Coordinates of C-alpha atoms in Angstrom, one line a residue:
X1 CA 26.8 -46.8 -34.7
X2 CA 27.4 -50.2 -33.9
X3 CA 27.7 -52.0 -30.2
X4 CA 30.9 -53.4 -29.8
X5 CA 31.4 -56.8 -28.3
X6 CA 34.3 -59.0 -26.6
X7 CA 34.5 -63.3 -27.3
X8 CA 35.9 -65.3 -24.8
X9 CA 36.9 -68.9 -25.6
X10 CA 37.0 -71.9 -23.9
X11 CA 38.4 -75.0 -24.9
X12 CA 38.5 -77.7 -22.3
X13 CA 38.7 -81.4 -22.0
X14 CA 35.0 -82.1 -23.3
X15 CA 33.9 -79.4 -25.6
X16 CA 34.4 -75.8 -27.0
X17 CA 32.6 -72.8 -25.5
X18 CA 32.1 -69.3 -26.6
X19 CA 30.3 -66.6 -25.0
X20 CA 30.2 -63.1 -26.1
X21 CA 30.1 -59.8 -23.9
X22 CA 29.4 -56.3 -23.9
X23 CA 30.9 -53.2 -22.5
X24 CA 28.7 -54.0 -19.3
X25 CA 29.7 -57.5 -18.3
X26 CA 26.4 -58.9 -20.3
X27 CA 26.6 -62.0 -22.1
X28 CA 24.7 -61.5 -25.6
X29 CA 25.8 -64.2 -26.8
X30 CA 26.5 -68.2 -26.3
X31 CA 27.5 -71.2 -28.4
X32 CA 28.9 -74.3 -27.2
X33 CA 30.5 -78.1 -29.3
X34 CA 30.7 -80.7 -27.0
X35 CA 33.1 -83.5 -28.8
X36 CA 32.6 -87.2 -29.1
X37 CA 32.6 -88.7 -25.5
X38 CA 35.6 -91.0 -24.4
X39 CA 36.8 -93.7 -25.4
X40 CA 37.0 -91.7 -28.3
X41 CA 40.8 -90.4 -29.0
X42 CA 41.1 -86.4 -28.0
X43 CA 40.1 -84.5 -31.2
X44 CA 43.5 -84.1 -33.7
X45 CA 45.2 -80.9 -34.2
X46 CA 43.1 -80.5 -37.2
X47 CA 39.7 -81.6 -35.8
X48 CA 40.0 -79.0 -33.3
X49 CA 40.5 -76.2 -35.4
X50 CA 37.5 -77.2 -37.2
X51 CA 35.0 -77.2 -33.8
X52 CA 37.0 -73.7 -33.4
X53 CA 35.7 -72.2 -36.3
X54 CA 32.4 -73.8 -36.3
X55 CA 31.7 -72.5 -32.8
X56 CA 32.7 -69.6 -33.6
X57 CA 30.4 -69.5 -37.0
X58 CA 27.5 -70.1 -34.9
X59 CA 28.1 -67.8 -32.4
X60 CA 28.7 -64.9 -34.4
X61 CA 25.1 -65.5 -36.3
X62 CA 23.6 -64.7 -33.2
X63 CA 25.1 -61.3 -33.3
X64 CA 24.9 -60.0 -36.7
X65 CA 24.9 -56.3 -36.4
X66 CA 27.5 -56.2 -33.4
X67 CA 31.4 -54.8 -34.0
X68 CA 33.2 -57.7 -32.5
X69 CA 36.8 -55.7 -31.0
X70 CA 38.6 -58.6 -29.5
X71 CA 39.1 -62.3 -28.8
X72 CA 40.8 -64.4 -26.3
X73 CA 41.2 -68.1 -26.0
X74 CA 41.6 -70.4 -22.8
X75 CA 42.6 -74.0 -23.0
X76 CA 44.1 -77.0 -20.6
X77 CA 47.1 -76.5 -18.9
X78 CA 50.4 -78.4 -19.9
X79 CA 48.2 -80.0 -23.4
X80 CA 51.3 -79.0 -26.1
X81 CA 52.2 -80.2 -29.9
X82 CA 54.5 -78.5 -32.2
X83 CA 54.5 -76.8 -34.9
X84 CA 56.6 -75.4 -37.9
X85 CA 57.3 -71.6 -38.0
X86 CA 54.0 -71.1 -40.9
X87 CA 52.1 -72.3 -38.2
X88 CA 51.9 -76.2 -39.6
X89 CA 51.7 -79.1 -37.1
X90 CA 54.4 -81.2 -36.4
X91 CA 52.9 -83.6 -34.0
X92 CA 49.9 -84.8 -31.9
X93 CA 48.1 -82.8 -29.9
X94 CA 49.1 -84.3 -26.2
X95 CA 47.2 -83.3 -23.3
X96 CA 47.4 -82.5 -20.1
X97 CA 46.5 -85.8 -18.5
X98 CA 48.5 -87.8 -21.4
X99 CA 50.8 -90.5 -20.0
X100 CA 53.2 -90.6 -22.9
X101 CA 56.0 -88.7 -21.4
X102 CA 56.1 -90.2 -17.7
X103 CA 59.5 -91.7 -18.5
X104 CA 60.8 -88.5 -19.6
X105 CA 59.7 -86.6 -16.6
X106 CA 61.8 -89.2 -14.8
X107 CA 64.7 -88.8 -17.1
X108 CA 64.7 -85.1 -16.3
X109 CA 64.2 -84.6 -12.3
X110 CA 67.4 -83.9 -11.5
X111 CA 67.4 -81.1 -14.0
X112 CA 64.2 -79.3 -13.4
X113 CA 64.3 -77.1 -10.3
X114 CA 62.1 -78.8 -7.3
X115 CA 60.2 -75.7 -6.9
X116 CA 59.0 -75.8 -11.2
X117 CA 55.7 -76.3 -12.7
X118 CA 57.4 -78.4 -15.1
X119 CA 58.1 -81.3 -12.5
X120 CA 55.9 -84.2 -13.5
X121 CA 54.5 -86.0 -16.5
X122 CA 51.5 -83.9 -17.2
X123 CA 54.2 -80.7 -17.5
X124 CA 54.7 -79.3 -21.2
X125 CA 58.4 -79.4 -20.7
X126 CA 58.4 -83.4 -20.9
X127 CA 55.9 -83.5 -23.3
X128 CA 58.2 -81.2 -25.9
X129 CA 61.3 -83.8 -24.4
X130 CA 58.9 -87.2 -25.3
X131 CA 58.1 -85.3 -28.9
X132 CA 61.5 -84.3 -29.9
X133 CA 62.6 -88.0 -29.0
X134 CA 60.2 -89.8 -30.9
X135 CA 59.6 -87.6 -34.1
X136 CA 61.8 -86.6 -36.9
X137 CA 61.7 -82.5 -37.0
X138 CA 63.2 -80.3 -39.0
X139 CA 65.6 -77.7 -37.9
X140 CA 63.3 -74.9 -36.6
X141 CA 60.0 -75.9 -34.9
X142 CA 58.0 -74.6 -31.8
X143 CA 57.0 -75.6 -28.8
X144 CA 53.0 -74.8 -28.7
X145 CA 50.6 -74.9 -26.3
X146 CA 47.0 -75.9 -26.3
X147 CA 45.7 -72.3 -26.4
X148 CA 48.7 -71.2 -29.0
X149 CA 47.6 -73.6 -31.4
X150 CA 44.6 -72.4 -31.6
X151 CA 45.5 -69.1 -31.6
X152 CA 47.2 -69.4 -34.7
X153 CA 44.3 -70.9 -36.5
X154 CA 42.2 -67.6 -36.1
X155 CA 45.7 -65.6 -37.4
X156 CA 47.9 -65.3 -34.3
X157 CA 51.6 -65.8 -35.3
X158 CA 53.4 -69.1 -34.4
X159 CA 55.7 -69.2 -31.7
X160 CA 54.1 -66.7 -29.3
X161 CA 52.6 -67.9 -25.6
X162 CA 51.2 -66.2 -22.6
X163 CA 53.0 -67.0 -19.0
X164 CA 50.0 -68.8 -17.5
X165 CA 50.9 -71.1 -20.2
X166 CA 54.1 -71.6 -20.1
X167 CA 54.5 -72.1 -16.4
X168 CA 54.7 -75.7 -16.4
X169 CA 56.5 -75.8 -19.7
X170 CA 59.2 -74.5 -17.6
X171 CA 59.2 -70.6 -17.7
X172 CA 60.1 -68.5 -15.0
X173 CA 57.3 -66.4 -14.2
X174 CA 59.3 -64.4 -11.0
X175 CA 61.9 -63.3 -13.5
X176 CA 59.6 -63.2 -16.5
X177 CA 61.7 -65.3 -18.8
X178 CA 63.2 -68.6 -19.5
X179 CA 65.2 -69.9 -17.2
X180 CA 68.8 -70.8 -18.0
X181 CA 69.0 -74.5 -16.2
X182 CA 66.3 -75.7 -19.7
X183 CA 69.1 -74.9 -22.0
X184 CA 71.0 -78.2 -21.1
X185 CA 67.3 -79.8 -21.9
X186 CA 66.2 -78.4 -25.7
X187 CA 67.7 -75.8 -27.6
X188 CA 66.0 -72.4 -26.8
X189 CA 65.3 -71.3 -29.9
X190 CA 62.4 -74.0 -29.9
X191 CA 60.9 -72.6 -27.0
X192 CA 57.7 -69.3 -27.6
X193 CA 58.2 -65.6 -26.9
X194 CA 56.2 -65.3 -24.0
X195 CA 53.7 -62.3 -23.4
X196 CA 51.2 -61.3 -20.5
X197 CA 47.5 -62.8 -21.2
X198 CA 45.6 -60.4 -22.5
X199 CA 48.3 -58.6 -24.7
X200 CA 47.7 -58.1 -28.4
X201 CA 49.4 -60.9 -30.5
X202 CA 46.8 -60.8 -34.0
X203 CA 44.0 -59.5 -35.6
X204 CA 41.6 -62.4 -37.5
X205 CA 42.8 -63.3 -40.6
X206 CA 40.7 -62.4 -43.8
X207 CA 40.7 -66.0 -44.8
X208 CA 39.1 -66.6 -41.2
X209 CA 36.7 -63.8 -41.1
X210 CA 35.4 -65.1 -44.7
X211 CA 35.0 -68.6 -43.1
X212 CA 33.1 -67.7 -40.3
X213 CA 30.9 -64.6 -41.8
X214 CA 32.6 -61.7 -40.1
X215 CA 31.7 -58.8 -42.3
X216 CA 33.2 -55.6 -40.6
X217 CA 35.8 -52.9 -41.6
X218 CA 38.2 -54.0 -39.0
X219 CA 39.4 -57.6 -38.1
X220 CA 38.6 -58.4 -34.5
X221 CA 42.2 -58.4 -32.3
X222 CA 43.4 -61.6 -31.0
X223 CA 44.3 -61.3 -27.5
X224 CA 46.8 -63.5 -25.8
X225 CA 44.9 -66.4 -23.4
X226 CA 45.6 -68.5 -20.3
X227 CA 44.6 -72.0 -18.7
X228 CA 41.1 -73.1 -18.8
X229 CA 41.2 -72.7 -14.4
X230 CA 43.0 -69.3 -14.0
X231 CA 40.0 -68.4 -17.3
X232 CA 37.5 -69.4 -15.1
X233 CA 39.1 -67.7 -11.6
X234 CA 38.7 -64.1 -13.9
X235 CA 35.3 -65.0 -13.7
X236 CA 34.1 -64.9 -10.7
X237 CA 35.1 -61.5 -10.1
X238 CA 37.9 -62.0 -7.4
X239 CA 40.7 -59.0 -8.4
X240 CA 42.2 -57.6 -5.1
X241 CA 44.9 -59.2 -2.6
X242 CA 43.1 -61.3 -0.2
X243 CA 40.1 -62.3 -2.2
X244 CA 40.4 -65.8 -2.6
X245 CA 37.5 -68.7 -4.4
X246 CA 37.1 -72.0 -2.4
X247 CA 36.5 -74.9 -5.9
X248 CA 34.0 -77.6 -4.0
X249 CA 34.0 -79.7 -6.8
X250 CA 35.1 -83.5 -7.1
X251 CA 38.4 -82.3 -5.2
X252 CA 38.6 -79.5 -2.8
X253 CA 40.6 -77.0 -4.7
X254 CA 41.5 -73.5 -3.6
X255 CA 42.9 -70.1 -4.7
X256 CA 44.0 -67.0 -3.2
X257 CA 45.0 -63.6 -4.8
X258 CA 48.6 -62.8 -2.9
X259 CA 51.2 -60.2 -2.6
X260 CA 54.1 -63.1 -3.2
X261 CA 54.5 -66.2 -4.8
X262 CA 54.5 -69.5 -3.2
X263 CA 56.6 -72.5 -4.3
X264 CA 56.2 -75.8 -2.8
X265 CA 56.6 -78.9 -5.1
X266 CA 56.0 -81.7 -2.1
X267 CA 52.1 -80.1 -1.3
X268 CA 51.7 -79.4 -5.2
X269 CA 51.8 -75.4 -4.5
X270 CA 52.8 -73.2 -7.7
X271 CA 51.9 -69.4 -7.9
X272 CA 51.0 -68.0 -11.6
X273 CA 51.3 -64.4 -11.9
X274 CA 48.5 -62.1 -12.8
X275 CA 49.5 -58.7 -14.1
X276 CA 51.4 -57.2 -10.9
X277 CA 49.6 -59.8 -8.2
X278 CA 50.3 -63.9 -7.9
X279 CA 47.6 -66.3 -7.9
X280 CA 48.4 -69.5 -5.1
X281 CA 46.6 -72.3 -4.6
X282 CA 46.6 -76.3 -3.8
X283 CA 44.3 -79.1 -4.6
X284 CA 43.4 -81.7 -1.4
X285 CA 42.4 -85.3 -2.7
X286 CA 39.5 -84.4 -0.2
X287 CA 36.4 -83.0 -1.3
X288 CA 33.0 -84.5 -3.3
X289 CA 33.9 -87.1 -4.7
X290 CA 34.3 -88.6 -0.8
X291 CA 30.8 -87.0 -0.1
X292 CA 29.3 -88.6 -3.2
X293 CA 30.9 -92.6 -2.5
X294 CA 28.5 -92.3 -0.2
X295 CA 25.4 -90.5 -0.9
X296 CA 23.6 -89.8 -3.8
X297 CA 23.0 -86.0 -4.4
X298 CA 19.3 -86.1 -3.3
X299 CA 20.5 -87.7 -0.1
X300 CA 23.0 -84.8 0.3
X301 CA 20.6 -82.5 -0.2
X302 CA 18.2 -84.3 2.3
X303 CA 20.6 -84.8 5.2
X304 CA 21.9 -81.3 5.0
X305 CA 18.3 -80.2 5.9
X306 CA 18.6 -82.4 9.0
X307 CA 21.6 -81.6 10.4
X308 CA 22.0 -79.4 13.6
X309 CA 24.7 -77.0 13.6
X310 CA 24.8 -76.5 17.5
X311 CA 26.0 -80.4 17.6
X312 CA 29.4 -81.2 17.7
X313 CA 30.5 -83.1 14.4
X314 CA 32.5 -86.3 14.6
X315 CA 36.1 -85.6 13.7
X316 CA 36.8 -87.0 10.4
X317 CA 39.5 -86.7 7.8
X318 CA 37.5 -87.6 4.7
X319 CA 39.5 -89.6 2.3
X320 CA 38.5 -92.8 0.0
X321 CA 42.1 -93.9 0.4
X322 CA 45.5 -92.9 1.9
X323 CA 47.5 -90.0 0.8
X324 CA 47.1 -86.5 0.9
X325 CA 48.6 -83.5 -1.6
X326 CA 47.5 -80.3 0.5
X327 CA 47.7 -78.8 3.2
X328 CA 49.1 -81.9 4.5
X329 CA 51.6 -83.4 2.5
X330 CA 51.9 -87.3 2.6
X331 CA 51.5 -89.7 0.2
X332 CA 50.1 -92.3 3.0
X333 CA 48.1 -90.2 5.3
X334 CA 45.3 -92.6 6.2
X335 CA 41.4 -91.5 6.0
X336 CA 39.8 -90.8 9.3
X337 CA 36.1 -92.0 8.6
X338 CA 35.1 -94.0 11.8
X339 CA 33.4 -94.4 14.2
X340 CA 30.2 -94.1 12.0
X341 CA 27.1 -93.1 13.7
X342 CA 24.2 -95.1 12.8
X343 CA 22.4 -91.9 11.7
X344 CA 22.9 -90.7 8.6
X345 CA 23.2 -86.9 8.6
X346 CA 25.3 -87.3 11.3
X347 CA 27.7 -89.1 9.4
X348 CA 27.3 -86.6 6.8
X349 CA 28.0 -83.8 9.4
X350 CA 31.2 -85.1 10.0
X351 CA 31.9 -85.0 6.5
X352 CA 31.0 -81.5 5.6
X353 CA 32.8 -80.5 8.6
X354 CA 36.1 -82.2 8.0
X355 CA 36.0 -80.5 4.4
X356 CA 35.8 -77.3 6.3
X357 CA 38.6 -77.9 8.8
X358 CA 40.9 -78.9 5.3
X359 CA 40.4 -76.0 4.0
X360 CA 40.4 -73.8 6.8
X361 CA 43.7 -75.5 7.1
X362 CA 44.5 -75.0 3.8
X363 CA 43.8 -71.3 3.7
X364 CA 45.7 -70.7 7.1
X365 CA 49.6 -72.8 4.5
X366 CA 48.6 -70.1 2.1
X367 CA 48.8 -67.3 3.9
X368 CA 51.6 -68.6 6.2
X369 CA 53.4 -68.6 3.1
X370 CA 52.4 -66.1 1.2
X371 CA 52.2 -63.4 3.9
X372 CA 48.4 -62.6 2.8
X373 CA 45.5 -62.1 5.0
X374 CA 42.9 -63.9 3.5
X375 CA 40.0 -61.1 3.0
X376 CA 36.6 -62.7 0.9
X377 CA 35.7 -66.0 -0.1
X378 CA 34.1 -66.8 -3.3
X379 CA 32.3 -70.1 -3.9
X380 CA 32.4 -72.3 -6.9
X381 CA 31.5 -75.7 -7.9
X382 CA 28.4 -78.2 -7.1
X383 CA 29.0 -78.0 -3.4
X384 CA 28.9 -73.7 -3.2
X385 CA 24.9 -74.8 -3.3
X386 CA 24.7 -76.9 -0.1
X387 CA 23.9 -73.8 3.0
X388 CA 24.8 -75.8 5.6
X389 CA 27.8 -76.6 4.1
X390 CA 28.6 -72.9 3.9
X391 CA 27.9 -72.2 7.4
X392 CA 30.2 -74.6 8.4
X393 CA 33.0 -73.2 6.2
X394 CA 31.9 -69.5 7.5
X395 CA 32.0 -70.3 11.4
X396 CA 35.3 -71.6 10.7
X397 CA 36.8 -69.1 8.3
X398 CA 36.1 -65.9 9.2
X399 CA 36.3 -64.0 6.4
X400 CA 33.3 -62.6 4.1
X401 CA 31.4 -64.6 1.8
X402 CA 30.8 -62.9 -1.6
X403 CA 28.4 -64.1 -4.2
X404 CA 29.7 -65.5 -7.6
X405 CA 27.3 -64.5 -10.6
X406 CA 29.8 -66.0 -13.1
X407 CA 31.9 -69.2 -13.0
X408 CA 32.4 -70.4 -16.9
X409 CA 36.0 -70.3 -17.9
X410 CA 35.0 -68.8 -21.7
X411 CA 33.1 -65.5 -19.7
X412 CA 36.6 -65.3 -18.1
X413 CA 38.2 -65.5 -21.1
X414 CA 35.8 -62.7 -22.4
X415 CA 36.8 -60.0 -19.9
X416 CA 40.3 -60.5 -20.4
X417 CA 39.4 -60.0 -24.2
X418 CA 38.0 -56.5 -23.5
X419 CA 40.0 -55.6 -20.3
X420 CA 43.5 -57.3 -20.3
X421 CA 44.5 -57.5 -16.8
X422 CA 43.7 -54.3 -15.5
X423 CA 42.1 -55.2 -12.7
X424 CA 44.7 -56.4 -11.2
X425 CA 47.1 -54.2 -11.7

């Protein structure tokens, strides 16, 4: 008998990546296409089916005598295009952090609920406005996101999403449909059915499994995806209420697993559901990139060593420039990076530690809001390395620090290929 495996797919702002599982969390597989770099346009419709199926090509030669069962796709948030009911492409493919409908999003504030995803430019819901505005169409079309697209190219039918998805196009994940205020915006028949991630909406088409080399009795299902971050939240392992993963990336970014949804437009707060528990989170503008304007990474790594924790850091609110998203809400609230000491590590101290007291700060909104104890932390991103750094954040947070073994948004997508949403049911 064959071993059966599970493909998760990843398709993000600089490449595609695939990985494939087995039924014990192993990856036995990996293939990755990173695209031209920028200034190049954002690969067409088209072009991105192509890396699809190519990635996929080379992935599956790897695996030659494995049963592959499922596959499930992750993409950007809020990157849509339409298409005609066979599946046919209407339109660019705009993405996320495309500009094009910034005028429409204005057009439309009074309209979209305060407390919506789709507030904003970089929303699906002004994108479709912008596209309908600009383009001739024909009477019946579809609103399609990033990961529906590509759905369809491996035999998914058109006009089907998932409700990660289509949160910012509008949809209303509390009530689990669209909500009534976007019919004075587009016509709803435009708009996707809209199904949990991880429900079955395909099986591979022959044509595909002929393209790519898939010899096997039974076409491989095609599971429904989500967004590239919630793909790469599955990953880490965080499933119960209370479990929460701290992003210490270029921005300080984090996410906790609650019993109730949080809305709060002005501090950038949005819940997306997962099965029967809610995801929250918010995104400070503090974080790495304030550590790196001013050291290099083998500085960082240098001064950590050097810093004594049983000092008292200098108070600092590290920002390159004024305004601040979450937990503080204020489009001018100034940096605090002064008085700087003359040594370096202790400048950096009061760097690390500031980080820490924003997210401490931010954890303490979420579950103010959300009425969640926060429980565990997982760690992700270039800054999750740095010890010191994470005694800081543990002194001051008080809640166990688990390990993360996996952090790629296409392993992710792989469990919820084989598993669905299960675990957090």
């Amino acid at each position: 008998m064959r071993d059966s495996a599970w493909i998760g797919i990843d398709f993000g702002t600089s490449g595609c990546r695939m990985c494939a599982i087995d039924q014990n969390d192993n990856i036995i597989a990996q293939s990755r296409q990173t695209f031209p770099p920028a200034p190049q346009p954002y690969p067409s419709p088209q072009q991105q089916s192509q890396y699809l199926l190519d990635t996929l090509h080379k992935l599956l030669k790897q695996i030659p005598d494995v049963t592959i069962e499922s596959i499930s796709i992750d993409a950007t948030s809020g990157s849509v295009m339409l298409c005609d009911p066979q599946g046919n492409p209407l339109s660019d493919m705009l993405i996320y952090n495309d500009q094009r409908a910034a005028q429409t999003s204005a057009e439309i504030a009074n309209v979209v609920p305060a407390y919506s995803a789709a507030q904003g430019a970089s929303s699906g819901l002004a994108k479709l406005l912008y596209l309908q505005n600009t383009l001739a169409l024909p009477e019946h079309y579809y609103l399609t996101h990033q990961v529906d697209w590509l759905s369809i190219q491996l035999g998914a039918k058109p006009g089907i999403s998932d409700y990660n998805n289509a949160l910012k196009s509008g949809f209303d994940v509390v009530k689990n449909q669209w909500p009534d205020w976007i019919a004075s915006l587009i016509p709803k028949h435009v708009l996707p059915a809209v199904v949990a991630p991880g429900a079955v909406i395909g099986q591979l088409s022959e044509s595909v499994m002929q393209m790519i080399g898939l010899t096997q009795s039974l076409p491989p299902l095609i599971k429904a995806g989500t967004t590239d971050s919630l793909a790469a939240f599955i990953a880490t392992g965080a499933n119960k209420i209370g479990d929460a993963v701290t992003s210490l990336g270029s921005t300080l970014v984090l996410k906790l697993i609650c019993e109730n949804p949080v809305f709060d437009a002005d501090r950038g707060i949005y819940s997306h559901k997962l099965g029967n528990r809610w995801l929250c989170g918010g995104a400070s503008n503090s974080g790495g990139v304030v550590l790196r304007h001013f050291f290099t990474d083998e500085q960082l790594m240098a001064l950590s060593k050097k810093i004594d924790l049983h000092q008292s850091p200098a108070v600092y609110y590290p920002l390159l420039k004024p305004g601040e998203r979450f937990p503080i809400a204020d489009p001018n609230y100034p940096p605090r990076l002064q008085p700087r000491p003359a040594e370096d590590e202790l400048f950096l101290h009061g760097l690390l530690a500031g980080i820490a007291k924003i997210e401490k700060s931010g954890y303490d909104c979420l579950q103010q809001l959300s009425e969640t104890k926060l429980c565990s932390v997982r760690s992700v991103g270039g800054g999750s390395k740095n010890a010191v750094w994470t005694q800081l954040r543990q002194s001051l947070l008080h809640a166990e620090f688990k390990s993360t073994e996996q952090t790629e948004a296409a392993y992710g997508s792989a469990l919820l290929a084989r598993d669905g949403l299960t675990l957090f049911q």
